Coordinates of C-alpha atoms in Angstrom, one line a residue:
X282 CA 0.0 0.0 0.0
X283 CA 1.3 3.9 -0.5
X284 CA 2.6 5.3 2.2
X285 CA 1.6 8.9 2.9
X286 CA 4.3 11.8 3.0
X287 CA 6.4 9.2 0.8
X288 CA 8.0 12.9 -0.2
X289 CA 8.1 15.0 2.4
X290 CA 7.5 18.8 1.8
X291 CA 9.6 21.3 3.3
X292 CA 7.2 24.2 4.7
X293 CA 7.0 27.5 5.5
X294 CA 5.7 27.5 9.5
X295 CA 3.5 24.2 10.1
X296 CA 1.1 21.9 8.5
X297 CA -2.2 23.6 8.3
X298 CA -3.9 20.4 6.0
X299 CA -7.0 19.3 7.7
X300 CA -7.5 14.9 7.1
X301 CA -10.8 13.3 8.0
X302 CA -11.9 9.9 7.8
X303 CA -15.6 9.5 8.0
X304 CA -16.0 5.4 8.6
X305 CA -19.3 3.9 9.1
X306 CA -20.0 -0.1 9.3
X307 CA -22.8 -2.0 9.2
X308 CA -23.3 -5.3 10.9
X309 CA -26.8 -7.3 9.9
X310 CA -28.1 -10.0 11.7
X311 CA -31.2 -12.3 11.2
X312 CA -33.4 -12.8 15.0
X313 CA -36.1 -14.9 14.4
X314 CA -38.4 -13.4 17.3
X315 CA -39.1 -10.4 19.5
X316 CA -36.9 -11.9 22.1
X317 CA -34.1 -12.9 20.2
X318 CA -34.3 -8.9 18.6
X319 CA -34.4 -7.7 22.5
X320 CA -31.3 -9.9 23.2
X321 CA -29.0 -9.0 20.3
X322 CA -29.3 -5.3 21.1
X323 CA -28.3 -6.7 24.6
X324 CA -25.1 -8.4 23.2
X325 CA -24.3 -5.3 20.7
X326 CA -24.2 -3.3 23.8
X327 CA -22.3 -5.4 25.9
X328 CA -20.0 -6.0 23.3
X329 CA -19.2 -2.9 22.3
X330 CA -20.2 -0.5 25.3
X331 CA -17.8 2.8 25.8
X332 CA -15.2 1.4 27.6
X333 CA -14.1 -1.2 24.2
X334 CA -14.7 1.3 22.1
X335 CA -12.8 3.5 24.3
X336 CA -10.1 1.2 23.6
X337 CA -10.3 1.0 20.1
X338 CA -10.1 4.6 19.8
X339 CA -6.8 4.9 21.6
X340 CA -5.3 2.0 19.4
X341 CA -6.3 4.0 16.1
X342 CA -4.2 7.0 17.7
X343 CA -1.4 5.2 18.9
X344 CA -1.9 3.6 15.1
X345 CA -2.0 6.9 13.2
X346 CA 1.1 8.2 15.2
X347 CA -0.9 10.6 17.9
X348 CA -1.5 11.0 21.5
X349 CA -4.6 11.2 23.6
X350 CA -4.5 14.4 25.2
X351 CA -8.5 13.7 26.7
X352 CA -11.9 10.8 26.3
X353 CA -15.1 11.6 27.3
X354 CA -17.6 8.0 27.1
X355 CA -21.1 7.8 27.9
X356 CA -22.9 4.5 27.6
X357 CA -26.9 5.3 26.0
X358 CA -29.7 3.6 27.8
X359 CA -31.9 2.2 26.0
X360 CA -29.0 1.1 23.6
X361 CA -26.3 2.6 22.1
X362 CA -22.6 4.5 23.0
X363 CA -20.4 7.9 22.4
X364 CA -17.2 8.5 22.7
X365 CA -14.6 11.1 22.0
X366 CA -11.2 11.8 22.0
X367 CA -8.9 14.8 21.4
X368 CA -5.8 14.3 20.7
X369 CA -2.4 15.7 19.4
X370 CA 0.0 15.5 16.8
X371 CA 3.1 15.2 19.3
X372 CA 2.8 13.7 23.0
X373 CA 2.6 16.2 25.3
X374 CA 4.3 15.9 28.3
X375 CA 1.8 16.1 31.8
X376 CA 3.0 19.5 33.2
X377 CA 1.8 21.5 29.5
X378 CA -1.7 19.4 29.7
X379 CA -4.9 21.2 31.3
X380 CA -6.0 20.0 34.3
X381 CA -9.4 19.5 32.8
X382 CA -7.8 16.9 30.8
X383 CA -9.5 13.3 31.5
X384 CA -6.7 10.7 29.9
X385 CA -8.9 8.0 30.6
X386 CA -6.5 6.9 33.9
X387 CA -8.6 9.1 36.6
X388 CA -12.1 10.0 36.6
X389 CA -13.2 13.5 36.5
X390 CA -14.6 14.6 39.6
X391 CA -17.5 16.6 37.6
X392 CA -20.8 15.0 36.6
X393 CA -20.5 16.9 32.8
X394 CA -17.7 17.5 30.3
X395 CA -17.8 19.6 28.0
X396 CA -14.7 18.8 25.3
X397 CA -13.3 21.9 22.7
X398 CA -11.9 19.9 20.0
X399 CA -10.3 22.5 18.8
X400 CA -7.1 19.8 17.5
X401 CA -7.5 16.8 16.3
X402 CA -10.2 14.3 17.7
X403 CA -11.8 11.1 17.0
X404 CA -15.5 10.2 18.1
X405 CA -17.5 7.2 17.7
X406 CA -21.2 6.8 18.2
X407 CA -22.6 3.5 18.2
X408 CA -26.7 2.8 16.8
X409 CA -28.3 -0.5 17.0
X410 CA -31.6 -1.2 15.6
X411 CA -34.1 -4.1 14.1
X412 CA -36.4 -4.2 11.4
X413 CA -40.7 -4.0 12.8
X414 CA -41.4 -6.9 10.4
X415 CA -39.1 -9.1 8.5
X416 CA -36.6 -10.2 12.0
X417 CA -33.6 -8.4 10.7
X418 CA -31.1 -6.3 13.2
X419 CA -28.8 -3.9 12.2
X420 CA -25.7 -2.6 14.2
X421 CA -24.3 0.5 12.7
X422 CA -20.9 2.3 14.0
X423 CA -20.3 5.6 12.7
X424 CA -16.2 6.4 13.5
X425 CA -14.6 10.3 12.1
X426 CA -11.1 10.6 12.4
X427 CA -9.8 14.5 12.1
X428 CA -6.1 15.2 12.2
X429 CA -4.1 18.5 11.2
X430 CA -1.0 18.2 10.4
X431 CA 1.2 15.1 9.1
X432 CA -0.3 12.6 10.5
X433 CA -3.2 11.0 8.2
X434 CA -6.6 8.7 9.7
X435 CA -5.7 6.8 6.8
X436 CA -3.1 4.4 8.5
X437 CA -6.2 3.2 10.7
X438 CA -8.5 2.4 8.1
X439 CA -7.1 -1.5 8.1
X440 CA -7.8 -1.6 12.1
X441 CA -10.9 -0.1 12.0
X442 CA -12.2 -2.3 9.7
X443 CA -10.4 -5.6 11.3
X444 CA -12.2 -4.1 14.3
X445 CA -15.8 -4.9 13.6
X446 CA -18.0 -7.5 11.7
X447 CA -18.4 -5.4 8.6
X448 CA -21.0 -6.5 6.5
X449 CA -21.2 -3.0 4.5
X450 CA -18.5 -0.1 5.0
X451 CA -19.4 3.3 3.7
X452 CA -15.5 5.6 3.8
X453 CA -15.6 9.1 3.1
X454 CA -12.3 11.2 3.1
X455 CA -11.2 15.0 2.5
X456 CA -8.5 17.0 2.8
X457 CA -9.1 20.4 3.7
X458 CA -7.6 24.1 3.7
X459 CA -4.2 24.4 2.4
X460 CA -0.2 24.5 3.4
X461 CA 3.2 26.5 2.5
X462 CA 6.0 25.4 1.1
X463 CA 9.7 27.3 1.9
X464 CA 9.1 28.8 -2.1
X465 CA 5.2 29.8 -1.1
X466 CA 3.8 28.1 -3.1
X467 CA 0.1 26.2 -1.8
X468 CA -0.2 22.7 -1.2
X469 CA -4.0 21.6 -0.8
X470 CA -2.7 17.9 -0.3
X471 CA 0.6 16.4 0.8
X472 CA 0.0 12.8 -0.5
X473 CA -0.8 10.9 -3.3
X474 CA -4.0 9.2 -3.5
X475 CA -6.4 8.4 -5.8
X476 CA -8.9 6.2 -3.8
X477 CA -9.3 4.9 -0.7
X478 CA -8.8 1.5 -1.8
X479 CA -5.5 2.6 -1.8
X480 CA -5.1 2.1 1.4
X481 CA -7.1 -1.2 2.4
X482 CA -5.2 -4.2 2.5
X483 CA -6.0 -6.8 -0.7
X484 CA -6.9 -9.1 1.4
X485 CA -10.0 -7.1 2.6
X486 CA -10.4 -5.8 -0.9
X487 CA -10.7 -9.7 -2.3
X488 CA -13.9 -9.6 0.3
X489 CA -15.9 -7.5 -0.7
X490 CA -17.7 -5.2 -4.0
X491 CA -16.8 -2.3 -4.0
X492 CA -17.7 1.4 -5.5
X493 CA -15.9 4.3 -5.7
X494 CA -17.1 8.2 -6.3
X495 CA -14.1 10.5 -6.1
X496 CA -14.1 14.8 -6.8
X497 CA -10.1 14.7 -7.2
X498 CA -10.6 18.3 -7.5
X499 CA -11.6 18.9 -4.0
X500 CA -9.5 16.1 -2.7
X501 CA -12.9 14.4 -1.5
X502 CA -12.7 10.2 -1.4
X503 CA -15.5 8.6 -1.2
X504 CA -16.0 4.6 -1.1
X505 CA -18.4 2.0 -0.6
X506 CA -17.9 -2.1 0.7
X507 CA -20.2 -4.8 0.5
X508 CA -19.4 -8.2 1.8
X509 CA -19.3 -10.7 -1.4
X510 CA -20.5 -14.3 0.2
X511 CA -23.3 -14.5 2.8
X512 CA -22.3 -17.7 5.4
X513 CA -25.3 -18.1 6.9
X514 CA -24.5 -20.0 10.0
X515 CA -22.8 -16.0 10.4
X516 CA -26.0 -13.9 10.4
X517 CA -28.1 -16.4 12.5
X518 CA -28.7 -15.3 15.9
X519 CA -29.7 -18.1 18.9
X520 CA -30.3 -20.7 16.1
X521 CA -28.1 -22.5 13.5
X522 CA -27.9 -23.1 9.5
X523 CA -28.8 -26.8 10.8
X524 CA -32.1 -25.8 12.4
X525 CA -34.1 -24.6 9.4
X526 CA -35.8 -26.4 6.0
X527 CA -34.4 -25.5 3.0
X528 CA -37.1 -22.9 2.5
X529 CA -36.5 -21.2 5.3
X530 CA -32.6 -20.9 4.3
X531 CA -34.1 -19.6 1.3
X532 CA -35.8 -16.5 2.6
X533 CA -33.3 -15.5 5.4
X534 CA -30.7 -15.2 2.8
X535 CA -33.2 -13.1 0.6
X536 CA -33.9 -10.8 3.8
X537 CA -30.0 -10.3 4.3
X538 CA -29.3 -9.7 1.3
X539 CA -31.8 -7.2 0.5
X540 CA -30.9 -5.1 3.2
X541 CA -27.8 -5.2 2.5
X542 CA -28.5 -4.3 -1.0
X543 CA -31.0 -1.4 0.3
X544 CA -27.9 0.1 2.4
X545 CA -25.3 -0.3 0.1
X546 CA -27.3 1.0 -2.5
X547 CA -29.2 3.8 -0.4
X548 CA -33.1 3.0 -1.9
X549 CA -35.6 0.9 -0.4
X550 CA -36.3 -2.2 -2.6
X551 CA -40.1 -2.6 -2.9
X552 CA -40.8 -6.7 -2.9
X553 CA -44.2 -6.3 -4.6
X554 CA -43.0 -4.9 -8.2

């Protein structure tokens, strides 16, 4: 895969380029009753409440070459997660920190935080829901990545992704504002790119269909994943491929796949034309 800053610019003062990684996954899930929908809501948030997501977030900044400089995690109830981080470029040594900051090691003696993210941050919000009539769940993770300076949220892209069943992956990255060179001269992007698959490993690639809508003229990425083969035995939740008729096979994979089709695609598939 490239690697970013292959060339490295010599500027004039410091990087002003603004990087953000918009990354949103989509896991799907067939639950045969009411119950079985209550329960796998119960197991997405179990499995990935604040403090594993919490986690997750610090290893795409140690990943991408930053430091947490402060996390703020809330845990939703009924269902659901948030959290953010701000963090920085450079680590920044303890004494130059505000005391405000909450590194995740003490917790803050106020109820409510309020978090300025006026450097680089990453966030993650978590969404589960299921379908009213045809017993499918969907877990949706929405993760933005937003660094200045040389470090890119594109070195996390491969961890993100190995982070989470991904059944569809929706990637949106833009480069922003501009910086000087020594000579001058504006730069409005100090890397080479020219998609996002770029950057995924061809493993992952091999995986999944994929679709690609670039403005190379902004320096705005955009691309979309969709798993290729549907194991059923892997969307079945409290029952197994063994426990169904043939017929039943049939529809569950008919349901799965058209909602995965419908969010791939962004349009609602009508069954009756």
């Amino acid at each position: 895969m490239p690697k970013i800053n292959e060339n490295k610019l010599r500027l004039y003062g410091f990087n002003n380029l603004t990087k953000s990684l918009s990354f949103n996954i989509y896991d799907i899930c067939y639950t045969k009753t009411e119950e079985d929908r209550k329960r796998y809501i119960e197991y997405i948030d179990e499995q990935y409440n604040s403090e594993r997501l919490t986690k997750i977030l610090k290893n795409v900044t140690e990943s991408i070459g930053a430091s947490v400089l402060n996390i703020a995690k809330q845990d939703y109830d009924p269902q659901g997660a948030s959290v953010t981080l701000l963090i920085s470029e450079e680590e920044v040594p303890l004494y130059v920190l505000d005391p405000s900051c909450n590194r995740g090691v003490l917790t803050p003696t106020r109820e409510n935080i309020v978090g300025h993210l006026d450097k680089s941050h990453v966030t993650v919000h978590t969404y589960p829901e299921s379908h009213p009539e045809n017993n499918i769940s969907t877990f949706r993770v929405d993760i933005d990545v937003s660094t200045c300076g040389t470090i890119s949220p594109l070195k996390a892209l491969n961890y993100l992704i190995g982070s989470f069943d991904s059944d569809i992956i929706t990637i949106d990255y833009r480069v922003r504002g501009f910086t000087r060179d020594i000579e001058g001269n504006k730069h409005y992007i100090d890397h080479k790119i020219s998609s996002i698959q770029d950057y995924i490993a061809s493993t992952t690639i091999d995986r999944y269909s994929l679709i690609d809508m670039n403005i190379y003229q902004s320096n705005i990425f955009h691309t979309k994943m969709k798993i290729k083969d549907i194991d059923l035995d892997n969307y079945l939740f409290e029952i197994s491929e063994e426990d169904l008729c043939e017929e039943e096979k049939r529809e569950i994979f008919e349901q799965l796949n058209q909602e995965m089709t419908e969010i791939f695609y962004g349009i609602n598939i009508n069954n009756s034309n």
